[in-house]
Coordinates of C-alpha atoms and ligand atoms in Angstrom, one line a residue:
M1 CA 286.7 -38.8 46.8
S2 CA 286.0 -41.3 49.5
T3 CA 289.4 -43.0 48.9
E4 CA 291.1 -39.7 49.3
L5 CA 289.0 -39.2 52.6
N6 CA 290.1 -42.7 53.6
R7 CA 293.7 -41.9 53.1
M8 CA 293.4 -38.7 54.9
V9 CA 291.8 -40.6 57.9
D10 CA 294.5 -43.2 57.7
E11 CA 297.3 -40.8 57.6
A12 CA 296.0 -38.7 60.4
T13 CA 295.3 -41.7 62.7
R14 CA 298.9 -43.1 61.9
A15 CA 300.4 -39.8 62.7
F16 CA 298.5 -39.6 65.9
T17 CA 299.6 -43.2 66.9
N18 CA 303.3 -42.3 66.1
A19 CA 303.3 -39.4 68.3
T20 CA 304.8 -40.4 71.5
T21 CA 304.4 -37.2 73.5
M22 CA 301.8 -34.5 73.9
K23 CA 304.0 -32.2 72.0
E24 CA 304.4 -34.4 69.0
L25 CA 300.5 -35.1 69.2
K26 CA 299.8 -31.4 69.1
L27 CA 302.0 -31.0 66.0
A28 CA 300.3 -33.8 64.3
K29 CA 297.1 -32.2 65.1
T30 CA 298.1 -29.1 63.3
T31 CA 299.1 -30.9 60.2
H32 CA 296.0 -33.2 60.1
V33 CA 293.1 -31.1 61.7
A34 CA 294.0 -27.5 61.6
E35 CA 292.9 -24.8 58.9
N36 CA 295.3 -26.0 56.1
S37 CA 295.0 -29.8 56.7
P38 CA 293.8 -31.8 53.8
V39 CA 290.4 -32.3 55.4
A40 CA 289.9 -28.6 56.0
L41 CA 290.9 -27.9 52.4
A42 CA 288.5 -30.7 51.3
N43 CA 285.6 -29.0 53.3
R44 CA 286.2 -25.7 51.8
S45 CA 286.2 -27.0 48.3
I46 CA 282.7 -28.2 48.6
A47 CA 281.6 -24.9 47.5
E48 CA 283.1 -25.6 44.2
L49 CA 281.1 -28.8 43.5
P50 CA 277.8 -28.8 41.6
K51 CA 275.0 -28.3 44.0
E52 CA 273.5 -31.8 43.9
D53 CA 276.8 -33.3 44.9
R54 CA 277.3 -30.9 47.8
K55 CA 275.3 -32.7 50.5
S56 CA 276.8 -36.1 50.1
A57 CA 280.3 -34.7 50.0
G58 CA 279.5 -32.7 53.1
Q59 CA 278.5 -35.9 54.9
A60 CA 281.4 -37.8 53.8
I61 CA 283.9 -35.0 54.9
G62 CA 282.0 -34.8 58.3
A63 CA 282.2 -38.4 58.8
A64 CA 286.0 -38.3 57.9
R65 CA 286.5 -35.3 60.4
S66 CA 284.8 -37.2 63.1
Q67 CA 286.8 -40.2 62.7
I68 CA 290.1 -38.1 62.9
S69 CA 289.0 -36.4 66.1
A70 CA 288.0 -39.7 67.6
A71 CA 291.6 -41.0 66.7
Y72 CA 293.0 -37.8 68.3
A73 CA 290.9 -38.1 71.4
Q74 CA 291.7 -41.7 71.9
R75 CA 295.7 -41.0 71.5
E76 CA 295.4 -38.0 73.7
A77 CA 294.0 -39.9 76.4
E78 CA 296.5 -42.5 76.1
L79 CA 299.4 -40.1 76.1
E80 CA 297.9 -38.5 79.3
V81 CA 298.3 -41.6 81.1
V82 CA 301.8 -42.2 79.9
E83 CA 302.9 -38.8 80.9
L84 CA 301.3 -39.1 84.5
E85 CA 302.9 -42.2 85.1
A86 CA 306.4 -40.8 83.9
R87 CA 305.9 -37.9 86.1
L88 CA 304.8 -39.8 89.2
A89 CA 308.0 -42.2 88.6
G90 CA 310.2 -39.2 88.6
E91 CA 308.8 -37.9 91.6
K92 CA 309.0 -41.1 93.6
V93 CA 310.9 -40.7 97.0
D94 CA 313.0 -43.7 98.0
V95 CA 312.3 -43.6 101.9
T96 CA 314.8 -46.4 102.4
L97 CA 317.7 -44.0 101.4
P98 CA 320.0 -42.9 104.3
A99 CA 319.3 -39.5 105.6
S100 CA 321.7 -36.6 105.3
L101 CA 322.4 -35.8 109.1
R102 CA 323.5 -32.4 110.2
P103 CA 324.9 -31.7 113.6
Q104 CA 322.3 -30.5 115.8
G105 CA 322.9 -27.1 117.8
A106 CA 321.8 -26.7 121.6
L107 CA 320.7 -23.9 123.8
H108 CA 323.4 -22.4 125.8
P109 CA 322.8 -23.6 129.4
V110 CA 322.4 -20.1 130.7
T111 CA 319.5 -19.4 128.0
R112 CA 318.0 -22.8 129.1
L113 CA 318.1 -21.8 132.7
F114 CA 316.6 -18.5 132.0
Y115 CA 313.8 -20.3 130.5
D116 CA 313.4 -22.6 133.6
L117 CA 313.8 -19.6 136.0
T118 CA 311.3 -17.3 134.4
D119 CA 308.7 -20.3 133.9
V120 CA 308.5 -20.4 137.5
F121 CA 307.5 -16.8 137.9
V122 CA 305.3 -16.7 134.7
A123 CA 303.3 -19.6 136.3
M124 CA 302.6 -17.2 139.3
G125 CA 301.4 -14.5 137.1
W126 CA 304.7 -12.3 137.2
E127 CA 305.8 -10.6 133.9
V128 CA 309.2 -10.8 132.2
M129 CA 311.0 -7.5 131.7
E130 CA 314.2 -6.5 129.8
G131 CA 316.4 -3.4 129.9
P132 CA 319.2 -2.1 128.1
E133 CA 322.8 -3.5 128.5
A134 CA 324.4 0.1 128.2
E135 CA 322.6 2.0 130.9
A136 CA 322.5 5.6 132.3
E137 CA 324.9 5.7 135.3
W138 CA 322.0 7.3 136.9
L139 CA 319.6 4.3 136.6
N140 CA 322.6 1.8 137.5
F141 CA 323.6 3.7 140.7
D142 CA 322.1 7.1 141.7
A143 CA 318.4 5.9 141.4
L144 CA 319.2 3.0 143.5
N145 CA 320.6 5.0 146.4
F146 CA 324.4 4.5 145.7
T147 CA 326.1 7.5 147.1
P148 CA 328.3 9.4 144.5
D149 CA 331.4 7.9 146.2
H150 CA 330.2 4.3 146.4
P151 CA 333.2 2.1 145.8
S152 CA 331.5 0.0 143.0
R153 CA 331.0 3.1 140.8
F154 CA 334.9 3.5 140.4
M155 CA 336.5 2.5 137.1
S156 CA 338.0 -0.6 138.5
D157 CA 334.7 -2.3 138.9
T158 CA 332.4 -0.5 136.3
L159 CA 332.9 -0.4 132.7
F160 CA 332.2 3.0 131.4
V161 CA 331.2 3.8 127.9
D162 CA 333.5 6.4 126.2
P163 CA 333.2 9.3 126.4
P164 CA 332.9 9.3 130.3
E165 CA 331.0 12.6 130.3
N166 CA 327.9 10.9 128.9
H167 CA 327.6 9.0 132.0
L168 CA 326.7 5.7 130.1
V169 CA 327.9 2.4 131.8
M170 CA 327.5 -1.3 130.9
R171 CA 325.2 -2.2 133.7
T172 CA 326.9 -3.8 136.7
H173 CA 323.5 -5.5 137.6
T174 CA 320.1 -6.1 136.3
S175 CA 318.7 -3.8 139.2
P176 CA 318.4 -0.7 137.0
V177 CA 315.5 -2.3 135.5
Q178 CA 313.7 -2.0 138.9
M179 CA 313.8 1.7 138.4
R180 CA 312.8 1.5 134.7
T181 CA 309.8 -0.5 135.6
L182 CA 308.7 1.8 138.5
L183 CA 309.0 4.9 136.4
T184 CA 307.0 3.5 133.6
R185 CA 304.4 1.1 135.0
D186 CA 301.5 1.3 137.2
L187 CA 301.2 -0.5 140.6
P188 CA 301.3 -3.2 141.6
V189 CA 304.3 -4.8 139.7
Y190 CA 305.6 -8.3 139.8
I191 CA 308.4 -8.6 137.4
V192 CA 311.4 -10.7 136.8
V193 CA 314.4 -9.6 134.6
P194 CA 316.8 -12.0 133.0
G195 CA 319.9 -10.4 131.4
K196 CA 323.6 -9.8 130.8
T197 CA 325.7 -7.8 133.4
Y198 CA 329.3 -6.5 133.0
R199 CA 331.9 -5.8 135.7
A200 CA 335.6 -5.1 135.0
D201 CA 336.8 -8.7 136.3
E202 CA 339.5 -10.9 135.1
Y203 CA 338.5 -13.7 132.8
D204 CA 339.3 -16.9 134.7
A205 CA 337.8 -20.1 136.1
T206 CA 335.6 -18.2 138.6
H207 CA 335.0 -14.8 137.0
L208 CA 333.5 -13.5 133.8
P209 CA 333.5 -9.8 132.7
V210 CA 330.2 -10.6 131.2
F211 CA 327.8 -12.7 133.2
H212 CA 324.1 -13.2 133.9
Q213 CA 321.5 -12.2 136.3
L214 CA 317.9 -12.9 137.2
E215 CA 316.4 -9.9 139.0
G216 CA 313.0 -9.9 140.7
L217 CA 310.8 -7.1 141.9
A218 CA 307.5 -7.1 143.6
V219 CA 305.8 -3.8 144.6
D220 CA 302.4 -4.0 146.0
K221 CA 300.4 -3.0 149.1
G222 CA 301.5 -4.8 152.3
L223 CA 304.6 -6.8 150.9
S224 CA 307.2 -7.7 153.6
M225 CA 310.4 -9.8 154.0
A226 CA 308.0 -12.9 154.6
D227 CA 306.7 -12.6 151.1
L228 CA 310.4 -12.5 149.8
K229 CA 311.4 -15.6 151.8
G230 CA 308.2 -17.4 150.7
T231 CA 309.1 -16.6 147.1
L232 CA 312.6 -17.6 147.2
D233 CA 311.8 -20.7 148.9
H234 CA 309.4 -21.5 146.1
L235 CA 312.0 -20.7 143.5
A236 CA 314.7 -22.7 145.2
R237 CA 312.6 -25.8 145.5
A238 CA 311.4 -25.5 141.8
M239 CA 315.1 -25.4 140.8
F240 CA 316.9 -27.8 143.2
G241 CA 314.1 -30.1 144.6
S242 CA 311.4 -30.1 147.1
E243 CA 313.8 -30.7 150.0
T244 CA 315.8 -27.6 149.4
R245 CA 316.3 -25.2 152.3
T246 CA 317.2 -21.4 152.0
R247 CA 319.0 -19.1 154.6
L248 CA 318.9 -15.4 154.7
R249 CA 322.1 -13.8 156.0
P250 CA 322.2 -10.1 156.8
H251 CA 324.0 -8.0 154.3
Y252 CA 323.9 -4.6 152.8
F253 CA 322.8 -3.2 149.5
P254 CA 322.0 0.6 149.2
F255 CA 318.6 -0.1 147.4
T256 CA 317.1 -2.5 149.8
E257 CA 316.5 -2.1 153.5
P258 CA 316.8 -4.7 155.3
S259 CA 319.2 -6.6 152.9
A260 CA 320.4 -10.2 153.0
E261 CA 322.3 -12.7 150.9
I262 CA 320.3 -15.7 150.3
D263 CA 322.1 -19.3 150.6
I264 CA 320.7 -22.7 149.5
D265 CA 321.8 -25.8 151.5
C266 CA 324.3 -27.8 149.6
F267 CA 322.2 -30.4 147.7
I268 CA 325.4 -32.5 147.3
C269 CA 326.3 -33.0 150.9
H270 CA 323.4 -31.6 152.8
G271 CA 325.7 -30.1 155.5
E272 CA 327.4 -33.5 156.2
S273 CA 330.8 -32.1 155.0
V274 CA 330.8 -29.4 157.5
G275 CA 333.4 -30.0 160.2
N276 CA 334.1 -33.3 158.6
P277 CA 337.5 -33.4 156.9
D278 CA 337.2 -37.0 155.7
Q279 CA 334.3 -36.0 153.6
P280 CA 335.1 -32.8 152.0
C281 CA 332.5 -31.4 149.5
R282 CA 333.7 -29.5 146.4
T283 CA 330.2 -27.9 145.6
C284 CA 329.9 -26.0 148.9
K285 CA 333.5 -26.1 149.8
S286 CA 332.4 -28.0 153.1
E287 CA 330.3 -25.0 154.2
G288 CA 327.1 -26.7 153.9
W289 CA 325.5 -23.7 152.3
I290 CA 325.9 -22.2 148.7
E291 CA 325.6 -18.5 148.2
W292 CA 323.0 -17.8 145.5
G293 CA 322.2 -14.1 145.4
G294 CA 321.3 -10.8 147.1
C295 CA 317.8 -9.6 148.1
G296 CA 315.9 -7.4 150.6
V297 CA 312.9 -5.2 151.1
V298 CA 312.9 -2.2 148.6
N299 CA 314.4 0.7 150.3
P300 CA 311.6 3.5 150.6
R301 CA 314.0 6.0 149.2
V302 CA 314.0 3.9 146.0
L303 CA 310.3 3.9 145.8
A304 CA 310.1 7.6 146.7
A305 CA 312.4 8.4 143.9
A306 CA 310.0 6.7 141.6
G307 CA 307.1 9.0 143.0
I308 CA 305.6 6.1 145.0
D309 CA 303.7 6.7 148.2
T310 CA 305.8 4.6 150.7
N311 CA 302.8 4.8 153.3
V312 CA 300.9 2.8 151.0
Y313 CA 303.2 0.6 149.0
S314 CA 306.2 -1.6 149.9
G315 CA 308.1 -4.4 147.9
F316 CA 310.9 -6.8 147.9
A317 CA 313.5 -7.4 145.4
F318 CA 316.2 -10.0 144.5
G319 CA 319.0 -10.8 142.1
M320 CA 320.7 -14.2 141.3
G321 CA 323.9 -15.0 139.6
V322 CA 322.7 -17.3 136.8
D323 CA 326.2 -18.6 135.7
R324 CA 326.7 -19.7 139.3
T325 CA 323.5 -21.4 139.3
V326 CA 324.3 -23.3 136.4
M327 CA 327.6 -24.1 137.7
F328 CA 326.4 -25.7 140.9
R329 CA 323.2 -27.3 139.3
H330 CA 325.4 -29.2 136.8
G331 CA 328.7 -29.4 138.5
A332 CA 330.5 -27.4 135.9
S333 CA 333.8 -26.2 137.3
D334 CA 335.3 -23.6 134.9
L335 CA 333.2 -20.4 134.0
R336 CA 335.3 -20.1 130.8
D337 CA 333.4 -22.9 129.2
F338 CA 330.4 -20.5 129.4
A339 CA 332.0 -18.1 127.1
E340 CA 333.9 -20.4 124.5
G341 CA 331.0 -21.5 122.4
D342 CA 331.7 -25.1 122.1
V343 CA 328.4 -26.7 121.1
R344 CA 329.4 -29.9 123.1
F345 CA 329.3 -28.0 126.3
S346 CA 325.8 -26.8 125.6
R347 CA 324.6 -30.3 124.6
Q348 CA 325.9 -31.8 127.5
L349 CA 324.4 -29.3 130.1
S350 CA 321.1 -28.4 128.5
G351 CA 320.3 -31.7 126.7
G352 CA 320.1 -30.8 123.1
S353 CA 317.7 -28.4 121.5
R354 CA 314.3 -27.3 123.2
Ligands
LIG1 N1 321.9 -6.0 142.3 C1 322.6 -7.0 143.3 C2 323.9 -7.5 142.9 O1 324.1 -7.5 141.8 C3 321.7 -7.9 143.9 C4 320.4 -7.6 144.4 C5 319.2 -7.6 143.6 C6 320.2 -7.2 145.9 C7 318.1 -7.0 144.2 C8 319.0 -6.9 146.3 C9 318.0 -6.7 145.7 O2 324.6 -8.0 143.8

């Protein structure tokens, strides 16, 4: 009996030692420990022994079984270490390998400038609003006090969306968002509106049929032209440096009264090219000033159309050409570069990703 038990222990131990993976070890366990293994069979045969032999046989078999379990546990522990080491070796990262570089994109300079411009206003507590690019003719023109025969409505300037009887236009400016805001929001309002605008222009170095504007609108108690000037001065200095000066030139817009165009002084020649043919300035075309946008005090007729009491409230508004601003901020000379989507242009003007 005991030689047989010793042989079982030896065989089991050898099988466990020979197992080189957990899987093989589990298989060996089935053969040498499980229900139909030699020790299990021996254990079951105790019942057939004469009563007086059972106790010693039981003890001997029990001892053999614990030897087998110990051998199993030992090999299991060894294999766990081996397998862990193999897994760690497999997952090792060689940090000295060269990285696979992918070309980086860049924000479009117009997008980049929109962020910079709106940041200036958000810092003063203004809100950023947006509106649809396909706009009701009424909001684009009538609500802003354009007469029915105003020249800019005509097909030659405005892109109408078919069919014309729907009176839908591609917005020619961001100003319709003024009216959208006044109709939906409680006063006071302080908003800026970055967005795309459309006009039936030729596509050339100085014109794009799709361009960008930044609109601003403030309506509150007691606002005047002085608040407009102060706001635009602040914006100009934030964009072009603390020395920048602005100038308002009288102009006409149906939705502001009085109206003005705003110029900034040329940050390249600072006016020194004016009347000085030896030192011409390409940026301001030797005029000393650069046209930046339109602005004015909101026409009371616009406020009244939105149901606002013009004895209590007044406001100011402005609209800048953003593509132009990028152009003279960076010295870009051909607007077509803005539309062609060459990432090298974006990278150069907006300094990589944000
Ligand atoms: N919407 C005008 C334009 O496109 C600019 C403007 C905006 C003028 C707001 C006055 C007030 O030319």
